[in-house]
Every structure is written in structure tokens, then in C-alpha cells.
Amino acid sequence: THCFLEGLQRSDVQPDRIVTMATQFTRMLAGRNTAVVLASLGAGTLATGYLLTDSTAAAERRVLYPPSADFPDLRKHNNCMAASLTPAIYAHLRDKSTPNNWTLNQSIQTGVDNPGHPFIKTVGMVAGDEETYEVFSEIFDPVIKDRHNGYDPRTMKHPTDLDSSKITSGVFDERYVLSSRVRTGRSIRGLSLPPACSRAERREVERVAVMALSGLKGDLAGRYYSLGDMNEREQQQLIDEHFLFDKPVSPLLTSAGMARDWPDARGIWHNNQKNFLIWINEEDHTRIISMEKGGNMKRVFERFCRGLKQVEQLIHERGWEFMWNERLGYILTCPSNLGTGLRAGVHVRLPNLSKDPRFSKILENLRLQKRGTGGVDTAATGDTFDISNNDRLGKSEVELVQLVVDGVNYLIDCEKRLERGQDIKIPSPLAQFRR
Amino acid sequence: MAKNCHNDYKMKFSGDEEFPDLSLHNNHMAKVLTKDIYNKLRGKSTPSGFTVDDIIQTGVDNPGHPFIMTVGCVAGDEESYEVFKDLLDPIISDRHSGYKPTDKHRTDLNFENLKGGDDLDPAYVLSSRVRTGRSIKGFTLPPHNSRGERRTIEKLSIEALATLSGEFKGKYYPLNGMTDKEQDQLINDHFLFDKPVSPLLTCAGMARDWPDARGIWHNDAKTFLVWVNEEDHLRVISMQQGGNMKEVFRRFCTGLLKIEETFKKHNHGFMWNEHLGYVLTCPSNLGTGLRGGVHVKLPKLSTHAKFEEILTRLRLQKRGTGGVDTASVGGVFDISNADRLGSSEVDQVQMVVDGVKLMVAMEKKLEKSESIDDMIPAQK
């Protein structure tokens, strides 16, 4: 295995040899062959998991400290993990581990350390690797169901659709819509996720992503800025453009170990036109963002899909792929981002509608959420709101973007009616998912 | 339970691939860790599963300050100091004035060996305090321990403290169970410790599961205080207003030895060995783990050109009255021993007593506008 790794690091090796070695490398990682195949097969196949490495010391400790001794005190907690974790589930899962030795205790640490807020229900657990969702499905499935409005990973399939040509009416009235944006995340199969990854794995994610991105051409051609290496001028530029991400301070992320070794192997890539941006090794392996001023959501989504497909092609050429399966869609660190991992949104002015008492209900029925223009957990300034889709799992990318397009068009229509002194209607609630 | 049993899997990557980037770092770990040492140690783990990456994580995540040299590593259990001695011995040497792997540490908790200490001028010495830490044998340390272990440590501590009587009779307040009234009282008494916010501690995993199994015990007289499961298993503090350090130290030694007896009866003595003395989470607290100090008014002396030098020669350090990393208020300083390892408890408290006595005398001279040049001590 050692010589394969050394081979990968030499830049003078022939491309086809890199493909062979990368594929073999991927398979040689501890039990990855079996794990990868089984992960793609879906629910139940890896249910037994792997027992933690058995040394005498470890066995002694299991006797001294049965699962009941370690069960967390969740009485003051309000998060999805705390709502679903029972002593029985904990007892089944505590001594199991994924092939990379990630454990349940590690998954739930963030939820134990962050009891939550009476009004905001956080997820309270993270995945350390792709297999986490299988080995610990006994707790992840109910949490997923809770978070994603009843989506049942045992019985349902998640649709993936990145064909942007299907979007209709995707250009908004720019007297109302100031900007449009679509984001998602992607994980590289075979490498551990941010809560678990070692420095070498994180650096490998960076290498794979940067190598792929350097192959983008035309309007997608761009440049990588490593967080550790950028100079002050570059840093200021990225701050001014609102591209720069900083070391996480939220205890939700730090308790999950995602800020370890900062800023090692973290960085930002963006195209020369500054409307296609990738974050590397922040909360996920990669976060992909397409955006522009104005209301052309169709073009934003078109670029998003095209860019994503090209990046995927470029990593395939080197023997890598994204983590994905039929029951959970794209696999990301936080269960809240499973499925599409997609948040499509606009900054939109709604001075009249936002004051109407029916505003919240309208949003709810359209399956949209509002945020302040600073993003999650900010308040709106003036009459401009960030409006985006609530859902991530159970509907495809095309469905979700169409939902946002239709919803925002509806909101603008309401706004215009109110301007003219006409009345508005609350729309009937949209269905949750295709059955 | 192991925090990161990822180690076998990581061994598939080369040492070079895993070696941390320490180019911007200024801490003891960064100064000592080389690729050779890292490669030698990365395949190892203590019986409980603590690895070299666990040891150094806090130092990797906290590059440090150009002026303040932090340690940059922690132990996860007693065995860490043995399994990772190739890394920890040089760090210990740097931090503890050249202490060698072959040196022996002397423990002396016989308060009668302290000379004087009952005559520090209360007009200058406002309060006196001695603290140390203790780790309970058979359990892993705060960066590593599971909820089950931490709870057992709490349970044993409560049992041990409940046997104390006389001047040591007291009560335990679990962080997760105290009433508002109790909490306010503990805050007013300056006893309550809060969830660590310092990234030095949080990156080492010491705030996990807060406030589960954490608590404070103190005697009825409020002169003897024990913290359970903060940065160490136990932190033991003896304190009172005024300058009677002798009394503070007597109570400290007596109380500690009583607590130790009870733990021994349950077959859980304290972690100690003749090379490192008392074994604690941070290598900076090895040996005695003792910080004995006073709050003392030195408005004139503290502005004297030779103040720092005097402190260094007396083997003392100054802090603000808010504790570590705070500034002095109104010319009042927290003066305490700088050493922990290589000298005994009695030695260290003696240095504080003698040093503070001398500095108060200097202060009085400066008040009368007299010179203190002939009083400057030799290097201890």
C-alpha cells in the first residue's frame, strides 16, 4: 500500500497509471472494498458493523463500563439525536465501529455537548464516514425521518436529477429579486468526513478536488486559494467578495471535531467570473456554490449542474467518485444535508408581503424558509429576505429548484397584488415527497 | 473509551502525509516534535487507545503566542508519559528547567517542615492560597475519559469527601444539580468553575459531555475546596484571607492526605511515580502540581526596573488578580511559585513564603524612598 501512496504523490507518473493506482488505492483502504460495495447496496446490509478492535484492555473496559454507564444525560436536550436515542439503541451500537474505527460516541458527541435551543431543533449528530449511515442506521434512520419530514430510508428511494433544462420560468423580475444562488456539498468516496479525517486524508481531499478543478475550462476556469498560504491582499479580496470562510466558531461544529488542524488543507476555489465557488474541507469535503446578481435562477442552476458534472467527470478520470447511494442520495457530514444537499435561494425584496400576517403561512405551504440576508441564524434587514427551499431529501435537485422558482414567482405575484391594493391567497400546501 | 481509535487506519498513510504543519507554531510540542519522533510514535497507543495525534492535537490547533510559550500537548492516561516518552521527556525538560529522564522527584507534604509563613504582613498580603491536582489511578484522564469513567470518578470523590470531618466537614455541589441559590452563592464565593472556553482545553477534549459528572465540594468554613472533573480528576485548593500561609499549607497537607487515604482504601490511590511525582493531565503540572501564592500589594516594587529580575531570581511568577492571563488591578499581584517538578511541596511553598516576605520588605523601603539595591537576592 505504501508504494501506491508514494506513486500517487509523484507528479511525473503517467495519467493512466494514476487511474489504476487510485482505484487500487481506494480499494486497499481498510476493508473499503466490501464497505463501498455494501454502502451502495443500502439499508440493512451492513447492519452488524464491525466490533471495536478487541484487546484485553478494551474487553475489560466493556465489562467495567457497560453501555448503561456511558449513556449520556439527555434530559435537558432538544435535538433530533436526543429525541431518538434510547438506552437500548445505545447498548446495541456502542461497541460497534465502521471499518475506519468511527464510533457512535463520536457521532453523537456534538449533540451531547450542545443541548440545543427550545425553539431551534438541531440534528445533534454527524457522520465520520460513508459507512456511519449503515453501521449506525438504527439511530440515523429515525433521526433522518425526524429531520426530513418522515422520509423513511428503509423503504424510500431518493431521486437525483441534475438536468437544468427542465426548469421553467426560471428568470425572476429583477425589481424584486436582487440575487440568486444554489449550493450543495459533495464527499469523496473512500476518504473519511471532516469530523473523522486525519491530516493525510484531508490533504488528499484537497489534492483530489484541486486537481479536478484545475481541469475546468471556459467560463468555469478558475483558481485555488489555500487558506494557509494566501497573502493579505488575496485574503482581503476574498473577504470583500464575501467568499472567504473562517475557522468555525459554532460549538455545533467544533464539538464535532471539524475545526481540527485548522487551516491545514482548507481553501477556496472560484472561477475567474466569480460566479462558481468551491469551499474545500470546511464542514464537508466540498461545498459547491453557483451564484450571480439578479434573477436568472435558471442560468445559475445551469452553471451549477454543468460545473458539478464536469467536476465529477474529472475525478472519475482519476479513479475517484462522490459518495452517493439510492436510499440517501449524496452523503454529507450532517444528516440534514443528505439527498440533494441543495439550498437554492434568492435575496428578494418583499416590503408589503413581509408585513402581511399570512406571510409565514404562505412560505410554509410553499415549503420555503426565510432567513436574514446574512444567512442562517441572521435577521432580515429592511424588507429583503433570503428565501430558499426547506427540503433536501426525497425530492430531486430539479424538483427543488422548480419549487423555489414557482414559490418565489408566487411571492412576487403576491407582492405586486398588495402594491395594487388587491388581495392575495394562501396557496394549498405542496406534497412532501413522491411516494 | 478511546476518543480516536482511527490509528490502524491512519497507518496506511505515510508519516510525512500525516505530519502536522507547525511552521507558525510557538509551543513546547512544536519545538520538540520532529518527523523522526512522529514516525517512531505514530504506530503506538496506550492500552486505553490514546495516540500521539491525540497528545498533540491541542498544540496543533493552538499555534500559540509569540510571547507566551504554552505546552501544546496533554496526557490521556498515566501510560501516556511512558509510551510517548520520546516526545514528552524533551518537552518536560524544556518546561521544567532541564529536568532529565533520570531525575527523581521528591514529595514532601509534611507541613511542619515549612519554616515561618505565619508572619506575612496582612497590610500587604491580602490572601493566601495553595492548589494542586490529583489523578485517580485506574482511570483515563479528562482529554480521553468516557462518561462512565468520569461518573465513577465523581462517585468515588463524593464518597471520599463525605468521610471528612472536623474542619474538613463539607458538602458537594454537582454542576448539573445545584439550585439557583446555591449557584449564586458559589459565584459570590468565587468558587464556581465554568465550562472551559479556552481553546487550549476544548481542543484537548476536556469539555466533552459538560456538565456531566462535574462538581464542586467545599468545607463549611469555605477554606478547603475540591473541583471534580475539570482539567484534572481533582483540583484541591486551600485558601483564606490574610497572610497566614503556614495555616493554609497545614490545612492543605492534612486535607490532601486524608483524601488520599480514603481513595487508597478503595484501591484507587493517586497516580504518582518517583520520576514524575504526581501525574496530571498537563505536563506543566507534573511533580507537585502545586501553585502556592498570595495576593499582595506591591504598587511601588512592581514598577521598579528590577521587579521581573527579582521574581526570576526568587523562582516566582506574577499574575493578575483574576488568575492566569489577567492583568494586575491597583498594584495587587498574584505571586506564586514558578516550579512544579524537581522540588518538593515544602520547598516550593518555602520559596513563596521567603520571597514574598522579602518583597514586602522591599516595598516598605521603597515607600520610604530608600534603595533596595542591597536587598536584591541571588538566583535561587
Short mmCIF file of N, CA, C and O in Angstrom, two decimals, chain A residues 83-165:
data_model
loop_
_atom_site.label_atom_id
_atom_site.label_comp_id
_atom_site.label_asym_id
_atom_site.label_seq_id
_atom_site.Cartn_x
_atom_site.Cartn_y
_atom_site.Cartn_z
N ALA A 83 -33.84 13.06 20.85
CA ALA A 83 -35.23 12.61 20.74
C ALA A 83 -35.33 11.15 20.34
O ALA A 83 -36.30 10.48 20.65
N SER A 84 -34.31 10.65 19.66
CA SER A 84 -34.39 9.27 19.14
C SER A 84 -33.52 8.26 19.86
O SER A 84 -33.76 7.06 19.78
N LEU A 85 -32.46 8.72 20.54
CA LEU A 85 -31.53 7.77 21.14
C LEU A 85 -32.08 7.18 22.44
O LEU A 85 -32.33 7.91 23.38
N THR A 86 -32.26 5.87 22.46
CA THR A 86 -32.72 5.21 23.67
C THR A 86 -31.57 4.39 24.25
O THR A 86 -30.62 4.06 23.53
N PRO A 87 -31.64 4.04 25.54
CA PRO A 87 -30.60 3.18 26.12
C PRO A 87 -30.45 1.86 25.34
O PRO A 87 -29.34 1.35 25.21
N ALA A 88 -31.55 1.32 24.82
CA ALA A 88 -31.47 0.06 24.07
C ALA A 88 -30.68 0.23 22.78
O ALA A 88 -29.81 -0.59 22.45
N ILE A 89 -30.96 1.28 22.04
CA ILE A 89 -30.22 1.53 20.79
C ILE A 89 -28.74 1.76 21.11
O ILE A 89 -27.85 1.22 20.46
N TYR A 90 -28.49 2.56 22.15
CA TYR A 90 -27.11 2.86 22.53
C TYR A 90 -26.37 1.57 22.88
O TYR A 90 -25.23 1.36 22.46
N ALA A 91 -27.05 0.68 23.62
CA ALA A 91 -26.43 -0.58 24.02
C ALA A 91 -26.08 -1.45 22.81
O ALA A 91 -25.03 -2.08 22.77
N HIS A 92 -26.93 -1.45 21.78
CA HIS A 92 -26.64 -2.24 20.57
C HIS A 92 -25.44 -1.70 19.83
O HIS A 92 -24.71 -2.45 19.18
N LEU A 93 -25.30 -0.37 19.86
CA LEU A 93 -24.36 0.26 18.93
C LEU A 93 -23.04 0.72 19.55
O LEU A 93 -22.08 0.97 18.83
N ARG A 94 -23.00 0.86 20.88
CA ARG A 94 -21.83 1.48 21.48
C ARG A 94 -20.51 0.80 21.12
O ARG A 94 -19.50 1.46 20.90
N ASP A 95 -20.49 -0.53 21.05
CA ASP A 95 -19.22 -1.22 20.84
C ASP A 95 -18.95 -1.55 19.39
O ASP A 95 -18.03 -2.29 19.07
N LYS A 96 -19.75 -0.99 18.51
CA LYS A 96 -19.52 -1.23 17.09
C LYS A 96 -18.66 -0.10 16.53
O LYS A 96 -18.53 0.97 17.12
N SER A 97 -18.09 -0.37 15.36
CA SER A 97 -17.39 0.71 14.68
C SER A 97 -17.43 0.48 13.18
O SER A 97 -17.64 -0.63 12.71
N THR A 98 -17.24 1.57 12.45
CA THR A 98 -17.15 1.47 11.00
C THR A 98 -15.77 0.89 10.66
O THR A 98 -14.92 0.78 11.55
N PRO A 99 -15.52 0.52 9.42
CA PRO A 99 -14.20 -0.01 9.06
C PRO A 99 -13.05 0.94 9.38
O PRO A 99 -11.93 0.51 9.60
N ASN A 100 -13.33 2.24 9.44
CA ASN A 100 -12.29 3.21 9.81
C ASN A 100 -12.25 3.45 11.31
O ASN A 100 -11.62 4.40 11.76
N ASN A 101 -12.96 2.62 12.07
CA ASN A 101 -12.98 2.74 13.53
C ASN A 101 -13.70 3.97 14.05
O ASN A 101 -13.37 4.47 15.12
N TRP A 102 -14.68 4.48 13.32
CA TRP A 102 -15.50 5.57 13.84
C TRP A 102 -16.62 4.96 14.68
O TRP A 102 -17.20 3.95 14.33
N THR A 103 -16.92 5.61 15.83
CA THR A 103 -17.88 5.02 16.77
C THR A 103 -19.11 5.88 16.96
O THR A 103 -19.12 7.07 16.59
N LEU A 104 -20.11 5.31 17.59
CA LEU A 104 -21.33 6.05 17.88
C LEU A 104 -21.04 7.22 18.80
O LEU A 104 -21.56 8.32 18.61
N ASN A 105 -20.22 6.98 19.84
CA ASN A 105 -19.91 8.06 20.78
C ASN A 105 -19.37 9.28 20.04
O ASN A 105 -19.71 10.41 20.36
N GLN A 106 -18.56 9.03 19.04
CA GLN A 106 -18.01 10.14 18.27
C GLN A 106 -19.10 10.84 17.46
O GLN A 106 -19.12 12.05 17.37
N SER A 107 -20.01 10.07 16.89
CA SER A 107 -21.10 10.66 16.11
C SER A 107 -21.98 11.57 16.94
O SER A 107 -22.41 12.62 16.47
N ILE A 108 -22.25 11.15 18.17
CA ILE A 108 -23.22 11.90 18.97
C ILE A 108 -22.59 12.97 19.85
O ILE A 108 -23.33 13.74 20.49
N GLN A 109 -21.26 13.03 19.91
CA GLN A 109 -20.61 13.97 20.83
C GLN A 109 -21.14 15.39 20.67
O GLN A 109 -21.41 16.07 21.67
N THR A 110 -21.31 15.85 19.44
CA THR A 110 -21.79 17.21 19.23
C THR A 110 -23.19 17.42 19.81
O THR A 110 -23.49 18.49 20.35
N GLY A 111 -24.02 16.42 19.74
CA GLY A 111 -25.38 16.53 20.28
C GLY A 111 -25.41 16.46 21.79
O GLY A 111 -26.28 17.06 22.43
N VAL A 112 -24.46 15.73 22.38
CA VAL A 112 -24.36 15.67 23.84
C VAL A 112 -23.85 17.01 24.36
O VAL A 112 -24.35 17.54 25.36
N ASP A 113 -22.86 17.58 23.67
CA ASP A 113 -22.23 18.82 24.12
C ASP A 113 -23.09 20.05 23.86
O ASP A 113 -22.83 21.11 24.44
N ASN A 114 -24.06 19.94 22.99
CA ASN A 114 -24.88 21.10 22.62
C ASN A 114 -26.36 20.77 22.79
O ASN A 114 -27.01 20.31 21.85
N PRO A 115 -26.87 21.01 24.01
CA PRO A 115 -28.24 20.60 24.30
C PRO A 115 -29.29 21.21 23.38
O PRO A 115 -30.36 20.66 23.24
N GLY A 116 -28.97 22.33 22.77
CA GLY A 116 -29.92 22.89 21.82
C GLY A 116 -30.71 24.01 22.43
O GLY A 116 -30.46 24.49 23.52
N HIS A 117 -31.69 24.42 21.69
CA HIS A 117 -32.45 25.62 21.97
C HIS A 117 -33.91 25.22 21.98
O HIS A 117 -34.32 24.41 21.17
N PRO A 118 -34.71 25.78 22.88
CA PRO A 118 -36.13 25.38 22.88
C PRO A 118 -36.84 25.59 21.54
O PRO A 118 -37.76 24.84 21.23
N PHE A 119 -36.41 26.58 20.75
CA PHE A 119 -37.13 26.83 19.50
C PHE A 119 -36.46 26.20 18.28
O PHE A 119 -37.11 25.94 17.29
N ILE A 120 -35.15 26.02 18.36
CA ILE A 120 -34.45 25.51 17.18
C ILE A 120 -34.00 24.09 17.43
O ILE A 120 -33.21 23.84 18.34
N LYS A 121 -34.48 23.15 16.65
CA LYS A 121 -34.09 21.76 16.86
C LYS A 121 -32.95 21.42 15.90
O LYS A 121 -33.15 21.25 14.70
N THR A 122 -31.75 21.30 16.47
CA THR A 122 -30.60 20.90 15.66
C THR A 122 -30.61 19.39 15.49
O THR A 122 -31.40 18.69 16.11
N VAL A 123 -29.72 18.89 14.65
CA VAL A 123 -29.70 17.45 14.38
C VAL A 123 -29.02 16.69 15.52
O VAL A 123 -29.48 15.66 15.98
N GLY A 124 -27.88 17.19 15.99
CA GLY A 124 -27.22 16.60 17.15
C GLY A 124 -26.35 15.40 16.87
O GLY A 124 -25.90 14.73 17.80
N MET A 125 -26.10 15.08 15.60
CA MET A 125 -25.13 14.03 15.31
C MET A 125 -24.56 14.20 13.92
O MET A 125 -25.18 14.85 13.07
N VAL A 126 -23.37 13.63 13.71
CA VAL A 126 -22.69 13.75 12.42
C VAL A 126 -22.15 12.39 12.01
O VAL A 126 -22.01 11.49 12.84
N ALA A 127 -21.83 12.28 10.74
CA ALA A 127 -21.20 11.05 10.24
C ALA A 127 -19.70 11.25 10.16
O ALA A 127 -19.22 12.34 9.86
N GLY A 128 -18.93 10.19 10.45
CA GLY A 128 -17.48 10.25 10.33
C GLY A 128 -17.00 9.71 8.99
O GLY A 128 -15.89 9.99 8.55
N ASP A 129 -17.87 8.97 8.34
CA ASP A 129 -17.53 8.36 7.05
C ASP A 129 -18.81 7.84 6.43
O ASP A 129 -19.89 7.89 7.04
N GLU A 130 -18.72 7.33 5.21
CA GLU A 130 -19.92 6.87 4.49
C GLU A 130 -20.60 5.73 5.24
O GLU A 130 -21.83 5.67 5.31
N GLU A 131 -19.81 4.85 5.81
CA GLU A 131 -20.36 3.66 6.46
C GLU A 131 -21.12 3.97 7.74
O GLU A 131 -21.92 3.15 8.20
N THR A 132 -20.86 5.15 8.31
CA THR A 132 -21.58 5.54 9.53
C THR A 132 -23.08 5.36 9.35
O THR A 132 -23.77 4.86 10.24
N TYR A 133 -23.59 5.80 8.18
CA TYR A 133 -25.04 5.77 7.96
C TYR A 133 -25.59 4.35 7.89
O TYR A 133 -26.78 4.13 8.09
N GLU A 134 -24.70 3.38 7.65
CA GLU A 134 -25.12 1.97 7.62
C GLU A 134 -24.95 1.31 8.96
O GLU A 134 -25.86 0.73 9.52
N VAL A 135 -23.72 1.39 9.48
CA VAL A 135 -23.41 0.69 10.74
C VAL A 135 -24.31 1.18 11.86
O VAL A 135 -24.76 0.42 12.71
N PHE A 136 -24.60 2.49 11.86
CA PHE A 136 -25.40 3.07 12.94
C PHE A 136 -26.80 3.46 12.45
O PHE A 136 -27.42 4.39 12.97
N SER A 137 -27.30 2.73 11.47
CA SER A 137 -28.60 3.07 10.89
C SER A 137 -29.71 3.02 11.93
O SER A 137 -30.71 3.74 11.81
N GLU A 138 -29.52 2.23 12.98
CA GLU A 138 -30.57 2.11 13.98
C GLU A 138 -30.89 3.47 14.63
O GLU A 138 -32.02 3.71 15.06
N ILE A 139 -29.90 4.36 14.71
CA ILE A 139 -30.16 5.70 15.23
C ILE A 139 -30.26 6.72 14.09
O ILE A 139 -31.08 7.64 14.15
N PHE A 140 -29.48 6.56 13.03
CA PHE A 140 -29.52 7.54 11.96
C PHE A 140 -30.84 7.53 11.21
O PHE A 140 -31.34 8.59 10.81
N ASP A 141 -31.44 6.36 11.02
CA ASP A 141 -32.70 6.32 10.27
C ASP A 141 -33.82 7.10 10.96
O ASP A 141 -34.49 7.92 10.32
N PRO A 142 -34.07 6.88 12.26
CA PRO A 142 -35.09 7.71 12.90
C PRO A 142 -34.76 9.20 12.92
O PRO A 142 -35.65 10.04 12.81
N VAL A 143 -33.46 9.53 13.05
CA VAL A 143 -33.08 10.95 13.03
C VAL A 143 -33.35 11.55 11.65
O VAL A 143 -33.86 12.66 11.53
N ILE A 144 -33.04 10.78 10.62
CA ILE A 144 -33.30 11.23 9.25
C ILE A 144 -34.80 11.42 9.04
O ILE A 144 -35.25 12.42 8.46
N LYS A 145 -35.56 10.48 9.56
CA LYS A 145 -37.02 10.56 9.41
C LYS A 145 -37.55 11.81 10.11
O LYS A 145 -38.41 12.52 9.58
N ASP A 146 -37.02 12.07 11.30
CA ASP A 146 -37.43 13.23 12.08
C ASP A 146 -37.08 14.53 11.36
O ASP A 146 -37.89 15.44 11.23
N ARG A 147 -35.87 14.60 10.87
CA ARG A 147 -35.40 15.82 10.25
C ARG A 147 -36.00 16.06 8.87
O ARG A 147 -36.19 17.21 8.46
N HIS A 148 -36.25 14.99 8.13
CA HIS A 148 -36.69 15.14 6.74
C HIS A 148 -38.15 14.75 6.56
O HIS A 148 -38.52 14.05 5.62
N ASN A 149 -38.97 15.23 7.51
CA ASN A 149 -40.42 15.15 7.39
C ASN A 149 -40.96 13.76 7.09
O ASN A 149 -41.82 13.60 6.23
N GLY A 150 -40.41 12.76 7.74
CA GLY A 150 -40.96 11.42 7.58
C GLY A 150 -40.33 10.60 6.49
O GLY A 150 -40.79 9.48 6.22
N TYR A 151 -39.27 11.08 5.84
CA TYR A 151 -38.60 10.27 4.81
C TYR A 151 -38.05 9.01 5.47
O TYR A 151 -37.31 9.09 6.45
N ASP A 152 -38.41 7.86 4.95
CA ASP A 152 -38.00 6.61 5.57
C ASP A 152 -36.93 5.93 4.73
O ASP A 152 -37.23 5.36 3.67
N PRO A 153 -35.67 5.98 5.19
CA PRO A 153 -34.59 5.40 4.38
C PRO A 153 -34.74 3.90 4.18
O PRO A 153 -34.13 3.32 3.29
N ARG A 154 -35.54 3.25 5.01
CA ARG A 154 -35.71 1.80 4.87
C ARG A 154 -36.54 1.45 3.63
O ARG A 154 -36.35 0.40 3.04
N THR A 155 -37.47 2.34 3.29
CA THR A 155 -38.42 1.98 2.24
C THR A 155 -38.39 2.90 1.03
O THR A 155 -38.90 2.56 -0.03
N MET A 156 -37.81 4.08 1.19
CA MET A 156 -37.91 5.06 0.09
C MET A 156 -36.61 5.20 -0.68
O MET A 156 -35.54 4.88 -0.17
N LYS A 157 -36.73 5.70 -1.91
CA LYS A 157 -35.55 5.97 -2.73
C LYS A 157 -35.49 7.46 -3.00
O LYS A 157 -36.51 8.12 -3.21
N HIS A 158 -34.28 7.98 -3.02
CA HIS A 158 -34.12 9.41 -3.28
C HIS A 158 -33.77 9.64 -4.75
O HIS A 158 -32.85 9.03 -5.28
N PRO A 159 -34.51 10.52 -5.42
CA PRO A 159 -34.25 10.80 -6.84
C PRO A 159 -33.17 11.86 -7.02
O PRO A 159 -33.21 12.90 -6.36
N THR A 160 -32.22 11.60 -7.91
CA THR A 160 -31.21 12.60 -8.25
C THR A 160 -31.47 13.05 -9.69
O THR A 160 -31.65 12.23 -10.57
N ASP A 161 -31.55 14.35 -9.93
CA ASP A 161 -31.80 14.88 -11.27
C ASP A 161 -31.10 16.22 -11.42
O ASP A 161 -31.51 17.20 -10.79
N LEU A 162 -30.05 16.23 -12.21
CA LEU A 162 -29.29 17.46 -12.42
C LEU A 162 -29.45 17.96 -13.86
O LEU A 162 -28.53 18.55 -14.43
N ASP A 163 -30.62 17.76 -14.46
CA ASP A 163 -30.87 18.24 -15.82
C ASP A 163 -31.55 19.60 -15.75
O ASP A 163 -32.78 19.71 -15.66
N SER A 164 -30.74 20.65 -15.82
CA SER A 164 -31.25 22.01 -15.61
C SER A 164 -32.17 22.47 -16.74
O SER A 164 -32.92 23.44 -16.58
N SER A 165 -32.16 21.77 -17.88
CA SER A 165 -33.02 22.20 -18.99
C SER A 165 -34.50 22.05 -18.63
O SER A 165 -35.36 22.66 -19.28
#
